[in-house]
Short mmCIF file of C-alpha atoms in Angstrom, two decimals:
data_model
loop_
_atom_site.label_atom_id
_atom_site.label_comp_id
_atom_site.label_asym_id
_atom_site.label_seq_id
_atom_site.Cartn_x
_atom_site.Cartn_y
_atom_site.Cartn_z
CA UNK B 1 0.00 0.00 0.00
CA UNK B 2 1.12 3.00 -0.24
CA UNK B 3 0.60 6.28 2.44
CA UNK B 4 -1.95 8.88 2.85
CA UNK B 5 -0.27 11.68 0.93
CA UNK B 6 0.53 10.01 -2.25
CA UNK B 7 -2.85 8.68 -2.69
CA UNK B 8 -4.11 10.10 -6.08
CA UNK B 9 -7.91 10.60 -6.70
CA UNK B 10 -10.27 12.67 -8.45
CA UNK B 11 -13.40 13.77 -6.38
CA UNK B 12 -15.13 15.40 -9.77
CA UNK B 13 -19.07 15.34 -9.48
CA UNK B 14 -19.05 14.75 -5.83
CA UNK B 15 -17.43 10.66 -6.67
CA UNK B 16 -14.60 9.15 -5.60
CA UNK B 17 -11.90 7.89 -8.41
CA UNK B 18 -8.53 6.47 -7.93
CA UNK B 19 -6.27 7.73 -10.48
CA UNK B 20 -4.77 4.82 -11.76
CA UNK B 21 -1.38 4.17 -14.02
CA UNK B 22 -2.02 3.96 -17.86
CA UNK B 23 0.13 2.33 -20.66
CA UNK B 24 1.60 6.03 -20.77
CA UNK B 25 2.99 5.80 -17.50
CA UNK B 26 5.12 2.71 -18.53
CA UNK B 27 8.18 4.93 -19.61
CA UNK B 28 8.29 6.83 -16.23
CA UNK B 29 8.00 3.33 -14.45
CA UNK B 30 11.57 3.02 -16.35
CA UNK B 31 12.80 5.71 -15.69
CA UNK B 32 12.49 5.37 -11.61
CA UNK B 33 13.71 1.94 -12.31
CA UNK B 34 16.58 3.47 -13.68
CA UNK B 35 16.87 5.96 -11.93
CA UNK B 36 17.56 3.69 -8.45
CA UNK B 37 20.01 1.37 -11.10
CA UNK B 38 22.11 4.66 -11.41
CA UNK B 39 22.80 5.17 -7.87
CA UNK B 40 23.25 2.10 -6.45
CA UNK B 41 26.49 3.26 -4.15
CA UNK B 42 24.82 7.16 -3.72
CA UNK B 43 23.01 8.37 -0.99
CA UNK B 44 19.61 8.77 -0.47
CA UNK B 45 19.63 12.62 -0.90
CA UNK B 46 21.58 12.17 -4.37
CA UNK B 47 18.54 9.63 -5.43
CA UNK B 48 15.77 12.00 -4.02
CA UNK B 49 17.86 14.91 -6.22
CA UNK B 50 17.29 12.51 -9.23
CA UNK B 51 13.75 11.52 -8.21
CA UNK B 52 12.93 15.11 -8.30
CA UNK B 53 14.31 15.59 -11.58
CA UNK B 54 11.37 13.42 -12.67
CA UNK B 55 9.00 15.51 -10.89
CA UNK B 56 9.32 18.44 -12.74
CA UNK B 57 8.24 15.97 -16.08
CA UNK B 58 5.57 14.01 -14.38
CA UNK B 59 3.14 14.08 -11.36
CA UNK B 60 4.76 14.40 -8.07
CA UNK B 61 2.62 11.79 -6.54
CA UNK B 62 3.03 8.71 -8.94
CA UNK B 63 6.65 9.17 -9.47
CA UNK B 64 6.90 8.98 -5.26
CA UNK B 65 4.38 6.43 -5.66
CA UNK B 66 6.33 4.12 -7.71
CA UNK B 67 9.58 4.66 -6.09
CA UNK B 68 8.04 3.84 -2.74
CA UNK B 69 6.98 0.08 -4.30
CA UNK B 70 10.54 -0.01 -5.51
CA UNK B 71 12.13 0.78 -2.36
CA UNK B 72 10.74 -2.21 -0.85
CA UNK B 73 13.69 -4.30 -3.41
CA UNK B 74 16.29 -1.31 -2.34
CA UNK B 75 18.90 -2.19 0.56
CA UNK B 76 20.09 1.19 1.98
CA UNK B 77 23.07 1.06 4.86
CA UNK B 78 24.87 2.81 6.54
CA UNK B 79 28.92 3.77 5.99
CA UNK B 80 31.07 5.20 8.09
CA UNK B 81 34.51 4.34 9.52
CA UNK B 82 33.41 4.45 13.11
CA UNK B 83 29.84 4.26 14.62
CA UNK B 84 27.90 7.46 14.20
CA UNK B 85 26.72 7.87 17.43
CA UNK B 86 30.61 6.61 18.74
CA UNK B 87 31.39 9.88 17.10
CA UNK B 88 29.29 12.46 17.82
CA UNK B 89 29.93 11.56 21.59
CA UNK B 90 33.37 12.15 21.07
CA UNK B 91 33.62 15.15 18.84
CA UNK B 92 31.11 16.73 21.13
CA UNK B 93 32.86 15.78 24.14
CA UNK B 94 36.12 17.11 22.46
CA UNK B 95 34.13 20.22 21.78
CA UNK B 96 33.47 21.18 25.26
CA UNK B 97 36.85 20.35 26.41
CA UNK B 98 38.37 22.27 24.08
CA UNK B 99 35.38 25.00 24.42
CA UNK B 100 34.98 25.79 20.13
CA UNK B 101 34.50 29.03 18.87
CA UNK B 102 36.67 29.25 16.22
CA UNK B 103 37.86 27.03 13.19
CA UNK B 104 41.09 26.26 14.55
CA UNK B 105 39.56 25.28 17.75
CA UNK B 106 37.03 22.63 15.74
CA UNK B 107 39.65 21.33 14.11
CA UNK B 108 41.54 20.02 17.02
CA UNK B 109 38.26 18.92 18.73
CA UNK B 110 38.24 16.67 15.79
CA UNK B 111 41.69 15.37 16.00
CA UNK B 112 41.65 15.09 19.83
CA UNK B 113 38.16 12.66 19.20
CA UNK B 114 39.70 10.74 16.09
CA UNK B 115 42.57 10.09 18.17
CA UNK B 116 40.71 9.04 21.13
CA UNK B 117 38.73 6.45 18.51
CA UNK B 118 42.18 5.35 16.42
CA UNK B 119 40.95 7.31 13.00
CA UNK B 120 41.40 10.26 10.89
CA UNK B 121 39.87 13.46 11.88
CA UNK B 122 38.76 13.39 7.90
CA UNK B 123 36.72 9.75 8.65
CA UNK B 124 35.36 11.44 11.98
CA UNK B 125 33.61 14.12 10.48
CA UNK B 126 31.99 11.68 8.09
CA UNK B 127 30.73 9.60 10.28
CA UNK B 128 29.31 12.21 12.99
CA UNK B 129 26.06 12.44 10.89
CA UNK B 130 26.01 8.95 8.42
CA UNK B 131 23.29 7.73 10.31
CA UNK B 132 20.95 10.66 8.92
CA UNK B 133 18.29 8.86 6.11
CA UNK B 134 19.80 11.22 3.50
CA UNK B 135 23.08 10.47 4.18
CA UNK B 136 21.71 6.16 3.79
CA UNK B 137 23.99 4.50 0.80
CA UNK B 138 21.82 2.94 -1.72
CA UNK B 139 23.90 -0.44 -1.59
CA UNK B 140 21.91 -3.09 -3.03
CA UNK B 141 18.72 -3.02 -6.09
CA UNK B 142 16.80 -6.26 -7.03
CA UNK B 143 13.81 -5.26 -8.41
CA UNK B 144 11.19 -8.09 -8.99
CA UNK B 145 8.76 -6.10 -11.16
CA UNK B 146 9.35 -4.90 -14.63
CA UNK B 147 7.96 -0.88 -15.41
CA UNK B 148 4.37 -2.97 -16.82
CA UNK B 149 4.60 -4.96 -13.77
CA UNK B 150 5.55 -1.79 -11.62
CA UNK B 151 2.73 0.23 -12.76
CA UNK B 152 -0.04 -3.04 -12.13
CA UNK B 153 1.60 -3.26 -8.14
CA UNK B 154 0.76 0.57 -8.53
CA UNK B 155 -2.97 0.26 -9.33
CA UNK B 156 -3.32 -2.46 -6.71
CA UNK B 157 -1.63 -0.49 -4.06
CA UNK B 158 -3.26 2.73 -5.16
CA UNK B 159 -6.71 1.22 -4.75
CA UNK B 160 -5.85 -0.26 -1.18
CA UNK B 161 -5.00 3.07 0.14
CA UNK B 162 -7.92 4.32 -1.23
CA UNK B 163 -10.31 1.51 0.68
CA UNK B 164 -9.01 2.85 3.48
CA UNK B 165 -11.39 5.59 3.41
CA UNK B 166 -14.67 3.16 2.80
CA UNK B 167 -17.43 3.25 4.25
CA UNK B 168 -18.22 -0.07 2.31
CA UNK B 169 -17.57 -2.39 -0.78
CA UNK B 170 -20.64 -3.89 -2.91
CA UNK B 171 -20.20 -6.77 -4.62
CA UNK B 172 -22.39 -8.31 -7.05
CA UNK B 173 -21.04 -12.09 -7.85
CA UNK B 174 -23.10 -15.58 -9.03
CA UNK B 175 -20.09 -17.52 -6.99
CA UNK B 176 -19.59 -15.76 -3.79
CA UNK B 177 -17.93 -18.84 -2.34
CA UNK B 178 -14.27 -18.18 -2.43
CA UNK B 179 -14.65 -14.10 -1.91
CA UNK B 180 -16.98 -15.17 1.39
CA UNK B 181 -14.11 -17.25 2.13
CA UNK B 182 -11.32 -14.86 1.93
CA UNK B 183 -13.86 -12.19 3.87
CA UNK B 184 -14.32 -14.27 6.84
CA UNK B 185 -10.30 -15.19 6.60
CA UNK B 186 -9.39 -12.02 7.04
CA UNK B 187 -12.48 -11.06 9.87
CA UNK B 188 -14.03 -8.86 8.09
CA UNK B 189 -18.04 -7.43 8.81
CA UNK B 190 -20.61 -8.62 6.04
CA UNK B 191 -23.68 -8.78 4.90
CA UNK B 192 -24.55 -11.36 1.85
CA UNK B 193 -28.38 -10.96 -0.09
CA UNK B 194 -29.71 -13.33 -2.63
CA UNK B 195 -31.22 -11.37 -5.87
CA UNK B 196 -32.49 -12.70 -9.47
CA UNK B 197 -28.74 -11.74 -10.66
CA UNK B 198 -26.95 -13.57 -8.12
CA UNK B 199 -25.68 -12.13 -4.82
CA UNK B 200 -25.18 -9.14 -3.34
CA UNK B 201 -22.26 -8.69 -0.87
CA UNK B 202 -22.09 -5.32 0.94
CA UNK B 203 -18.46 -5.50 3.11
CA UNK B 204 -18.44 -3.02 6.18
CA UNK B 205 -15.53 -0.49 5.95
CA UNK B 206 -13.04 1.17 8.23
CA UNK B 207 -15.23 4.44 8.36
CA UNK B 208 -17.77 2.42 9.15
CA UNK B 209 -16.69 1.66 12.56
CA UNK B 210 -17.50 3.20 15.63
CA UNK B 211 -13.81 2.88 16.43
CA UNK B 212 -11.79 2.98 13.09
CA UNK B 213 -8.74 0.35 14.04
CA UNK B 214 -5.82 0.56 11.44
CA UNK B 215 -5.83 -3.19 12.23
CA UNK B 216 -9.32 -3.37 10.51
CA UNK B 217 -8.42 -1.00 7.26
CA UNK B 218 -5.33 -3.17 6.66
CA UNK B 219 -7.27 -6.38 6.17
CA UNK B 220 -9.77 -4.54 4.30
CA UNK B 221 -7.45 -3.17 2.23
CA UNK B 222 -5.85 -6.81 1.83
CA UNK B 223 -8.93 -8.02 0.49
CA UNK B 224 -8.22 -6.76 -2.99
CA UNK B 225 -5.44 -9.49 -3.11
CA UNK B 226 -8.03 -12.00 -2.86
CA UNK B 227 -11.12 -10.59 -5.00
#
């Protein structure tokens, strides 16, 4: 699924519609691919910078919203010769010992810590802030889904999110069997009616609730995976 602020829908007319990836969207799906392929070994602020670059082409909102499903295949880590939070101790214990005001006076907080941790003032400072997301190393990329497949994990994800704002689902089926299965697998509220077409099956939704659970919209939301 994907969060709150990258849902995409049009409420024209007073409806509801998801605004879902087209055959035209393929190319962009590429392009993030690619995009992540490129900086494999760059930080997460030099793939946002790139990520961005696509923005100004394409809607903010799908290009996040297909780099979020990617991310999921993206192994981001942390490098640094000494532990982050090792070094900010130091260099900030330095500091006040050495009371900094001026450069001069940083610099040899920085060598008194690097000595104090057996490395160079130069792999100090890089490490006091590694641990920051946009300072993460893009280290690994394995993506299971091609840009067509990309853009289908899209439309399913996209129309999760939006379920999460249902106040129910209707649905009209002649075999109800194995979607009343997967309902009562995943505890969901239900009502089922028999009608000259077939059946009617009206699914209660998180809004519905007198207490909305995230619990409850998660499994609701799952429920697309089984329809």
């Amino acid at each position: 699924m994907l969060t709150k602020d990258l849902l995409r829908v049009s409420r024209a007319g007073g409806g509801y519609y998801p605004q879902f990836a087209d055959r035209e969207d393929r190319p962009l799906a590429a392009r993030v691919i690619e995009s992540y392929r490129e900086n494999v070994g760059e930080t997460r602020g030099t793939l946002d910078d790139a990520l961005a670059d696509l923005e100004s082409e394409y809607d903010f909102k799908l290009v996040r919203g297909l780099a979020k499903l990617l991310e999921r295949d993206a192994t981001f880590e942390t490098r640094a010769a000494v532990d982050p939070e090792r070094a900010r101790t130091a260099a900030f214990g330095a500091a006040e010992d050495v009371g900094v005001i001026s450069e001069a006076e940083r610099e040899r907080a920085l060598e008194d810590a690097a000595s104090a941790l057996d490395c160079t003032p130069a792999a100090l400072e890089n490490a006091l802030f590694a641990d920051r997301d946009e300072r993460a190393i893009l280290a690994d990329l394995d993506p299971r889904w091609s840009p067509e497949e990309l853009c289908v994990q899209y439309d399913l994800s996209l129309a999760q999110t939006a379920l999460f704002d249902a106040t129910d689902l209707t649905v009209r089926t002649s075999d109800p069997r194995a979607l009343v299965s997967s309902i009562k697998r995943l505890r969901l509220m239900y009502e089922i009616e028999k009608t000259p077409e077939g059946r009617v099956i009206e699914i209660t939704g998180p809004t519905r609730l007198f207490r909305r659970t995230r619990r409850y919209g998660t499994r609701f939301a799952r429920l697309l995976r089984f329809a």
